[in-house]
mmCIF file of C-alpha atoms in Angstrom:
data_model
loop_
_atom_site.group_PDB
_atom_site.id
_atom_site.type_symbol
_atom_site.label_atom_id
_atom_site.label_comp_id
_atom_site.label_asym_id
_atom_site.label_seq_id
_atom_site.Cartn_x
_atom_site.Cartn_y
_atom_site.Cartn_z
ATOM 1 C CA UNK A 204 0.675 18.542 61.242
ATOM 2 C CA UNK A 205 3.484 20.737 59.939
ATOM 3 C CA UNK A 206 5.737 17.754 59.294
ATOM 4 C CA UNK A 207 3.370 16.615 56.525
ATOM 5 C CA UNK A 208 3.793 19.902 54.651
ATOM 6 C CA UNK A 209 6.672 20.701 52.281
ATOM 7 C CA UNK A 210 9.685 21.950 54.196
ATOM 8 C CA UNK A 211 8.212 21.252 57.657
ATOM 9 C CA UNK A 212 6.956 24.802 58.340
ATOM 10 C CA UNK A 213 6.739 26.305 61.808
ATOM 11 C CA UNK A 214 3.262 26.840 63.237
ATOM 12 C CA UNK A 215 3.726 30.611 63.584
ATOM 13 C CA UNK A 216 5.385 33.555 61.855
ATOM 14 C CA UNK A 217 7.677 36.017 63.629
ATOM 15 C CA UNK A 218 9.982 36.003 66.642
ATOM 16 C CA UNK A 219 13.203 34.132 67.322
ATOM 17 C CA UNK A 220 13.992 31.549 64.648
ATOM 18 C CA UNK A 221 17.604 30.471 65.256
ATOM 19 C CA UNK A 222 20.291 31.488 67.767
ATOM 20 C CA UNK A 223 21.287 34.329 65.415
ATOM 21 C CA UNK A 224 18.079 35.250 63.578
ATOM 22 C CA UNK A 225 14.872 36.941 64.678
ATOM 23 C CA UNK A 226 11.912 37.875 62.484
ATOM 24 C CA UNK A 227 10.062 41.171 62.883
ATOM 25 C CA UNK A 228 6.882 40.757 60.835
ATOM 26 C CA UNK A 229 5.767 43.757 58.795
ATOM 27 C CA UNK A 230 2.040 44.650 58.889
ATOM 28 C CA UNK A 231 1.453 44.186 55.152
ATOM 29 C CA UNK A 232 -0.410 40.877 54.764
ATOM 30 C CA UNK A 233 -1.953 40.048 51.388
ATOM 31 C CA UNK A 234 -2.418 37.085 49.043
ATOM 32 C CA UNK A 235 1.004 37.926 47.578
ATOM 33 C CA UNK A 236 2.890 38.690 50.818
ATOM 34 C CA UNK A 237 1.204 35.981 52.924
ATOM 35 C CA UNK A 238 1.375 37.025 56.609
ATOM 36 C CA UNK A 239 3.481 40.061 55.637
ATOM 37 C CA UNK A 240 7.144 40.690 54.907
ATOM 38 C CA UNK A 241 9.651 39.013 57.190
ATOM 39 C CA UNK A 242 12.267 41.562 58.243
ATOM 40 C CA UNK A 243 15.245 39.653 59.604
ATOM 41 C CA UNK A 244 17.393 40.878 62.487
ATOM 42 C CA UNK A 245 20.696 38.972 62.682
ATOM 43 C CA UNK A 246 23.395 39.126 65.348
ATOM 44 C CA UNK A 247 26.147 36.943 66.730
ATOM 45 C CA UNK A 248 25.362 35.917 70.338
ATOM 46 C CA UNK A 249 27.163 38.260 72.711
ATOM 47 C CA UNK A 250 27.753 40.937 70.071
ATOM 48 C CA UNK A 251 26.342 44.456 70.326
ATOM 49 C CA UNK A 252 26.058 44.771 66.515
ATOM 50 C CA UNK A 253 23.182 43.598 64.342
ATOM 51 C CA UNK A 254 22.365 43.304 60.638
ATOM 52 C CA UNK A 255 18.920 43.786 59.132
ATOM 53 C CA UNK A 256 17.840 42.001 55.973
ATOM 54 C CA UNK A 257 14.855 43.486 54.088
ATOM 55 C CA UNK A 258 13.473 46.397 56.150
ATOM 56 C CA UNK A 259 10.218 45.918 54.275
ATOM 57 C CA UNK A 260 7.591 48.463 53.209
ATOM 58 C CA UNK A 261 7.724 52.186 53.963
ATOM 59 C CA UNK A 262 5.849 51.867 57.227
ATOM 60 C CA UNK A 263 7.264 54.122 59.955
ATOM 61 C CA UNK A 264 5.831 52.072 62.812
ATOM 62 C CA UNK A 265 7.331 48.862 61.480
ATOM 63 C CA UNK A 266 10.733 50.406 60.790
ATOM 64 C CA UNK A 267 10.905 51.886 64.284
ATOM 65 C CA UNK A 268 9.822 48.564 65.776
ATOM 66 C CA UNK A 269 12.770 46.851 64.077
ATOM 67 C CA UNK A 270 15.114 49.442 65.591
ATOM 68 C CA UNK A 271 13.560 49.124 69.045
ATOM 69 C CA UNK A 272 13.705 45.317 68.896
ATOM 70 C CA UNK A 273 17.451 45.556 68.406
ATOM 71 C CA UNK A 274 17.875 48.232 71.077
ATOM 72 C CA UNK A 275 15.935 46.199 73.641
ATOM 73 C CA UNK A 276 18.557 43.493 73.174
ATOM 74 C CA UNK A 277 21.411 45.978 73.613
ATOM 75 C CA UNK A 278 22.309 45.924 69.954
ATOM 76 C CA UNK A 279 23.038 48.615 67.376
ATOM 77 C CA UNK A 280 22.062 48.026 63.764
ATOM 78 C CA UNK A 281 25.289 48.316 61.764
ATOM 79 C CA UNK A 282 24.229 47.313 58.245
ATOM 80 C CA UNK A 283 21.136 46.918 56.066
ATOM 81 C CA UNK A 284 20.992 44.281 53.312
ATOM 82 C CA UNK A 285 18.405 43.585 50.596
ATOM 83 C CA UNK A 286 17.505 40.241 49.062
ATOM 84 C CA UNK A 287 15.983 42.042 46.036
ATOM 85 C CA UNK A 288 14.276 45.244 45.037
ATOM 86 C CA UNK A 289 10.540 44.525 45.246
ATOM 87 C CA UNK A 290 8.784 47.231 47.254
ATOM 88 C CA UNK A 291 7.490 44.934 49.982
ATOM 89 C CA UNK A 292 11.126 44.168 50.852
ATOM 90 C CA UNK A 293 12.990 47.336 49.921
ATOM 91 C CA UNK A 294 10.687 50.363 49.871
ATOM 92 C CA UNK A 295 11.462 51.223 53.495
ATOM 93 C CA UNK A 296 15.228 50.875 53.099
ATOM 94 C CA UNK A 297 16.063 54.564 52.578
ATOM 95 C CA UNK A 298 14.035 55.649 55.588
ATOM 96 C CA UNK A 299 15.477 52.790 57.635
ATOM 97 C CA UNK A 300 18.968 53.982 56.708
ATOM 98 C CA UNK A 301 18.048 57.424 58.044
ATOM 99 C CA UNK A 302 16.813 55.949 61.316
ATOM 100 C CA UNK A 303 19.884 53.765 61.831
ATOM 101 C CA UNK A 304 22.670 55.645 60.065
ATOM 102 C CA UNK A 305 23.522 52.512 58.087
ATOM 103 C CA UNK A 306 24.500 51.863 54.512
ATOM 104 C CA UNK A 307 22.137 49.802 52.365
ATOM 105 C CA UNK A 308 23.834 47.089 50.337
ATOM 106 C CA UNK A 309 22.161 45.287 47.446
ATOM 107 C CA UNK A 310 23.025 43.702 44.120
ATOM 108 C CA UNK A 311 21.192 46.405 42.139
ATOM 109 C CA UNK A 312 23.168 49.683 42.222
ATOM 110 C CA UNK A 313 19.889 51.636 42.141
ATOM 111 C CA UNK A 314 18.990 50.262 45.574
ATOM 112 C CA UNK A 315 22.293 50.963 47.310
ATOM 113 C CA UNK A 316 22.952 53.725 49.797
ATOM 114 C CA UNK A 317 26.709 53.877 50.141
ATOM 115 C CA UNK A 318 29.556 52.864 47.902
ATOM 116 C CA UNK A 319 29.555 49.105 48.425
ATOM 117 C CA UNK A 320 27.191 46.652 46.784
ATOM 118 C CA UNK A 321 26.739 42.917 46.991
ATOM 119 C CA UNK A 322 27.504 40.006 44.698
ATOM 120 C CA UNK A 323 27.447 36.243 44.891
ATOM 121 C CA UNK A 324 30.445 34.692 46.597
ATOM 122 C CA UNK A 325 31.005 37.531 49.066
ATOM 123 C CA UNK A 326 31.625 36.859 52.738
ATOM 124 C CA UNK A 327 30.452 39.484 55.229
ATOM 125 C CA UNK A 328 31.566 39.721 58.847
ATOM 126 C CA UNK A 329 29.729 42.035 61.240
ATOM 127 C CA UNK A 330 30.425 41.823 64.962
ATOM 128 C CA UNK A 331 31.545 38.204 64.628
ATOM 129 C CA UNK A 332 28.528 37.249 62.486
ATOM 130 C CA UNK A 333 29.585 35.239 59.420
ATOM 131 C CA UNK A 334 27.243 35.767 56.460
ATOM 132 C CA UNK A 335 27.757 34.487 52.897
ATOM 133 C CA UNK A 336 26.128 36.002 49.805
ATOM 134 C CA UNK A 337 24.678 33.553 47.264
ATOM 135 C CA UNK A 338 23.442 34.699 43.851
ATOM 136 C CA UNK A 339 19.978 33.225 43.280
ATOM 137 C CA UNK A 340 18.457 35.053 40.293
ATOM 138 C CA UNK A 341 15.156 33.957 38.801
ATOM 139 C CA UNK A 342 12.375 35.437 40.881
ATOM 140 C CA UNK A 343 14.076 38.697 39.895
ATOM 141 C CA UNK A 344 17.430 39.252 38.225
ATOM 142 C CA UNK A 345 18.814 40.814 41.421
ATOM 143 C CA UNK A 346 17.661 38.144 43.883
ATOM 144 C CA UNK A 347 20.183 37.123 46.535
ATOM 145 C CA UNK A 348 20.167 34.509 49.282
ATOM 146 C CA UNK A 349 22.180 34.952 52.485
ATOM 147 C CA UNK A 350 23.793 31.884 54.051
ATOM 148 C CA UNK A 351 24.206 31.833 57.825
ATOM 149 C CA UNK A 352 26.570 28.857 58.249
ATOM 150 C CA UNK A 353 26.660 28.868 62.062
ATOM 151 C CA UNK A 354 22.894 28.249 62.142
ATOM 152 C CA UNK A 355 22.738 26.008 59.079
ATOM 153 C CA UNK A 356 20.265 28.514 57.635
ATOM 154 C CA UNK A 357 19.576 30.419 54.432
ATOM 155 C CA UNK A 358 17.627 33.667 54.132
ATOM 156 C CA UNK A 359 15.922 33.286 50.776
ATOM 157 C CA UNK A 360 13.824 36.418 50.240
ATOM 158 C CA UNK A 361 11.199 35.404 47.668
ATOM 159 C CA UNK A 362 13.232 32.602 46.081
ATOM 160 C CA UNK A 363 11.736 30.097 48.546
ATOM 161 C CA UNK A 364 8.696 31.070 50.612
ATOM 162 C CA UNK A 365 7.507 29.609 53.878
ATOM 163 C CA UNK A 366 4.176 28.633 52.366
ATOM 164 C CA UNK A 367 3.137 27.967 48.792
ATOM 165 C CA UNK A 368 5.427 28.795 45.890
ATOM 166 C CA UNK A 369 6.805 31.978 44.403
ATOM 167 C CA UNK A 370 6.454 33.625 41.007
ATOM 168 C CA UNK A 371 9.043 34.243 38.320
ATOM 169 C CA UNK A 372 8.605 37.972 37.725
ATOM 170 C CA UNK A 373 8.748 38.127 33.909
ATOM 171 C CA UNK A 374 10.415 39.802 32.059
ATOM 172 C CA UNK A 375 13.070 40.592 34.670
ATOM 173 C CA UNK A 376 12.861 37.113 36.177
ATOM 174 C CA UNK A 377 13.818 34.133 34.038
ATOM 175 C CA UNK A 378 12.784 30.520 34.599
ATOM 176 C CA UNK A 379 16.128 29.068 33.514
ATOM 177 C CA UNK A 380 17.907 31.237 36.082
ATOM 178 C CA UNK A 381 15.354 30.297 38.730
ATOM 179 C CA UNK A 382 15.775 26.557 38.165
ATOM 180 C CA UNK A 383 19.552 26.946 38.364
ATOM 181 C CA UNK A 384 19.160 28.865 41.637
ATOM 182 C CA UNK A 385 16.959 26.145 43.097
ATOM 183 C CA UNK A 386 19.558 23.559 42.134
ATOM 184 C CA UNK A 387 22.228 25.683 43.832
ATOM 185 C CA UNK A 388 20.165 25.779 47.034
ATOM 186 C CA UNK A 389 19.516 22.036 46.724
ATOM 187 C CA UNK A 390 23.248 21.382 46.700
ATOM 188 C CA UNK A 391 23.704 23.596 49.763
ATOM 189 C CA UNK A 392 21.016 21.638 51.604
ATOM 190 C CA UNK A 393 22.207 18.223 50.471
ATOM 191 C CA UNK A 394 25.959 18.744 50.811
ATOM 192 C CA UNK A 395 26.750 21.794 52.944
ATOM 193 C CA UNK A 396 24.751 21.525 56.142
ATOM 194 C CA UNK A 397 21.876 23.875 55.306
ATOM 195 C CA UNK A 398 18.819 22.728 57.251
ATOM 196 C CA UNK A 399 16.648 25.795 57.807
ATOM 197 C CA UNK A 400 14.972 28.250 55.437
ATOM 198 C CA UNK A 401 14.333 31.757 56.769
ATOM 199 C CA UNK A 402 12.003 33.040 54.028
ATOM 200 C CA UNK A 403 10.913 36.513 53.001
ATOM 201 C CA UNK A 404 7.284 35.578 53.684
ATOM 202 C CA UNK A 405 5.605 32.869 55.700
ATOM 203 C CA UNK A 406 6.870 30.550 58.435
ATOM 204 C CA UNK A 407 10.371 29.233 58.954
ATOM 205 C CA UNK A 408 11.013 25.887 57.242
ATOM 206 C CA UNK A 409 12.934 23.268 59.226
ATOM 207 C CA UNK A 410 13.552 20.986 56.226
ATOM 208 C CA UNK A 411 15.433 22.990 53.597
ATOM 209 C CA UNK A 412 16.094 19.986 51.373
ATOM 210 C CA UNK A 413 12.441 18.949 51.424
ATOM 211 C CA UNK A 414 11.357 22.482 50.580
ATOM 212 C CA UNK A 415 13.683 22.790 47.599
ATOM 213 C CA UNK A 416 12.761 19.295 46.376
ATOM 214 C CA UNK A 417 9.118 20.377 46.464
ATOM 215 C CA UNK A 418 9.867 23.582 44.563
ATOM 216 C CA UNK A 419 11.762 21.728 41.845
ATOM 217 C CA UNK A 420 8.987 19.163 41.454
ATOM 218 C CA UNK A 421 6.340 21.894 41.425
ATOM 219 C CA UNK A 422 8.158 23.824 38.698
ATOM 220 C CA UNK A 423 8.573 20.716 36.565
ATOM 221 C CA UNK A 424 4.874 19.932 36.944
ATOM 222 C CA UNK A 425 3.743 23.460 36.080
ATOM 223 C CA UNK A 426 6.022 23.561 33.059
ATOM 224 C CA UNK A 427 4.507 20.318 31.771
ATOM 225 C CA UNK A 428 1.002 21.728 32.331
ATOM 226 C CA UNK A 429 1.837 24.891 30.401
ATOM 227 C CA UNK A 430 3.270 22.855 27.519
ATOM 228 C CA UNK A 431 0.112 20.730 27.465
ATOM 229 C CA UNK A 432 -2.093 23.835 27.500
ATOM 230 C CA UNK A 433 -0.259 25.243 24.475
ATOM 231 C CA UNK A 434 -0.616 21.926 22.661
ATOM 232 C CA UNK A 435 -4.365 22.050 23.455
ATOM 233 C CA UNK A 436 -4.680 25.417 21.704
ATOM 234 C CA UNK A 437 -4.038 28.069 24.357
ATOM 235 C CA UNK A 438 -2.384 30.989 22.593
ATOM 236 C CA UNK A 439 -1.976 33.654 25.260
ATOM 237 C CA UNK A 440 -0.602 33.679 28.783
ATOM 238 C CA UNK A 441 -4.061 34.607 30.074
ATOM 239 C CA UNK A 442 -5.578 31.555 28.377
ATOM 240 C CA UNK A 443 -2.898 29.324 29.885
ATOM 241 C CA UNK A 444 -3.522 30.772 33.358
ATOM 242 C CA UNK A 445 -7.262 30.154 33.098
ATOM 243 C CA UNK A 446 -6.603 26.520 32.231
ATOM 244 C CA UNK A 447 -3.595 25.657 34.399
ATOM 245 C CA UNK A 448 -4.380 27.815 37.457
ATOM 246 C CA UNK A 449 -8.146 27.280 37.523
ATOM 247 C CA UNK A 450 -7.964 26.008 41.123
ATOM 248 C CA UNK A 451 -5.883 28.980 42.332
ATOM 249 C CA UNK A 452 -7.308 32.097 43.997
ATOM 250 C CA UNK A 453 -8.041 34.577 41.193
ATOM 251 C CA UNK A 454 -6.332 37.295 43.231
ATOM 252 C CA UNK A 455 -3.096 35.471 42.387
ATOM 253 C CA UNK A 456 -3.746 35.191 38.643
ATOM 254 C CA UNK A 457 -1.819 38.384 37.720
ATOM 255 C CA UNK A 458 1.283 36.942 39.399
ATOM 256 C CA UNK A 459 0.595 33.555 37.833
ATOM 257 C CA UNK A 460 0.479 35.228 34.418
ATOM 258 C CA UNK A 461 3.990 36.599 34.961
ATOM 259 C CA UNK A 462 5.230 33.097 35.767
ATOM 260 C CA UNK A 463 3.405 31.679 32.730
ATOM 261 C CA UNK A 464 5.062 34.263 30.491
ATOM 262 C CA UNK A 465 8.428 33.205 31.909
ATOM 263 C CA UNK A 466 7.568 29.549 31.322
ATOM 264 C CA UNK A 467 6.450 30.210 27.745
ATOM 265 C CA UNK A 468 9.707 31.999 27.030
ATOM 266 C CA UNK A 469 11.651 29.097 28.542
ATOM 267 C CA UNK A 470 9.770 26.572 26.391
ATOM 268 C CA UNK A 471 10.370 28.685 23.275
ATOM 269 C CA UNK A 472 14.073 29.054 24.045
ATOM 270 C CA UNK A 473 14.404 25.288 24.400
ATOM 271 C CA UNK A 474 12.418 24.529 21.229
ATOM 272 C CA UNK A 475 9.629 22.790 23.122
ATOM 273 C CA UNK A 476 6.764 24.883 21.686
#
């Protein structure tokens, strides 16, 4: 049962998730992207304007399906936002901007189309939709989370996934930043009414606090395993992966090695190895 799994995941991916958020699933499933990239279509009930978060890969059929999904609901896409710059989230953004005539706003200036960017602490209002920007670096240096207060929801990109855990994309991603971001999301869930995680991949999570608790515990456990592996004589990230991630699908080992490199740097910086 889903309630026994971290975060209480939904039993499906895609479709309406909250009164203001709908997922259009991109057709790019893989061990890294899970079911595919979740492109999020947001709109205030009764408004004819919509916002899209993470158009996804450069797949013309998918991009047009996002547009048609909005149009079928009588809505015009007014703005495109990016959680971060990885291709499975952002590669289709320029083409999507052409299709919709929208600006693309992101933290990284290289990803923007238009003059305005994004930064933590911003409040966006589009057609009555209230959206807050939260800086959550760690997976990447430019990772953002979007807070949808009216739905008690956060759109987390790859910072929190709907299934499994994410990687820290060394060298751009840093474990210290990632742990701080998880603690920031924990406070939002514990103290500020955030209940639901709308992730960049995988199913919606109905228990945001449980999901973040799981992520923090998982990171602490992995860090201890990496430290133990080094103490046992592992000298390279690849050696640590083979020991610590032996029960993980080998297709995920390249990503695991990036996280291990980030963990090794964190341990070095804190004088633990």
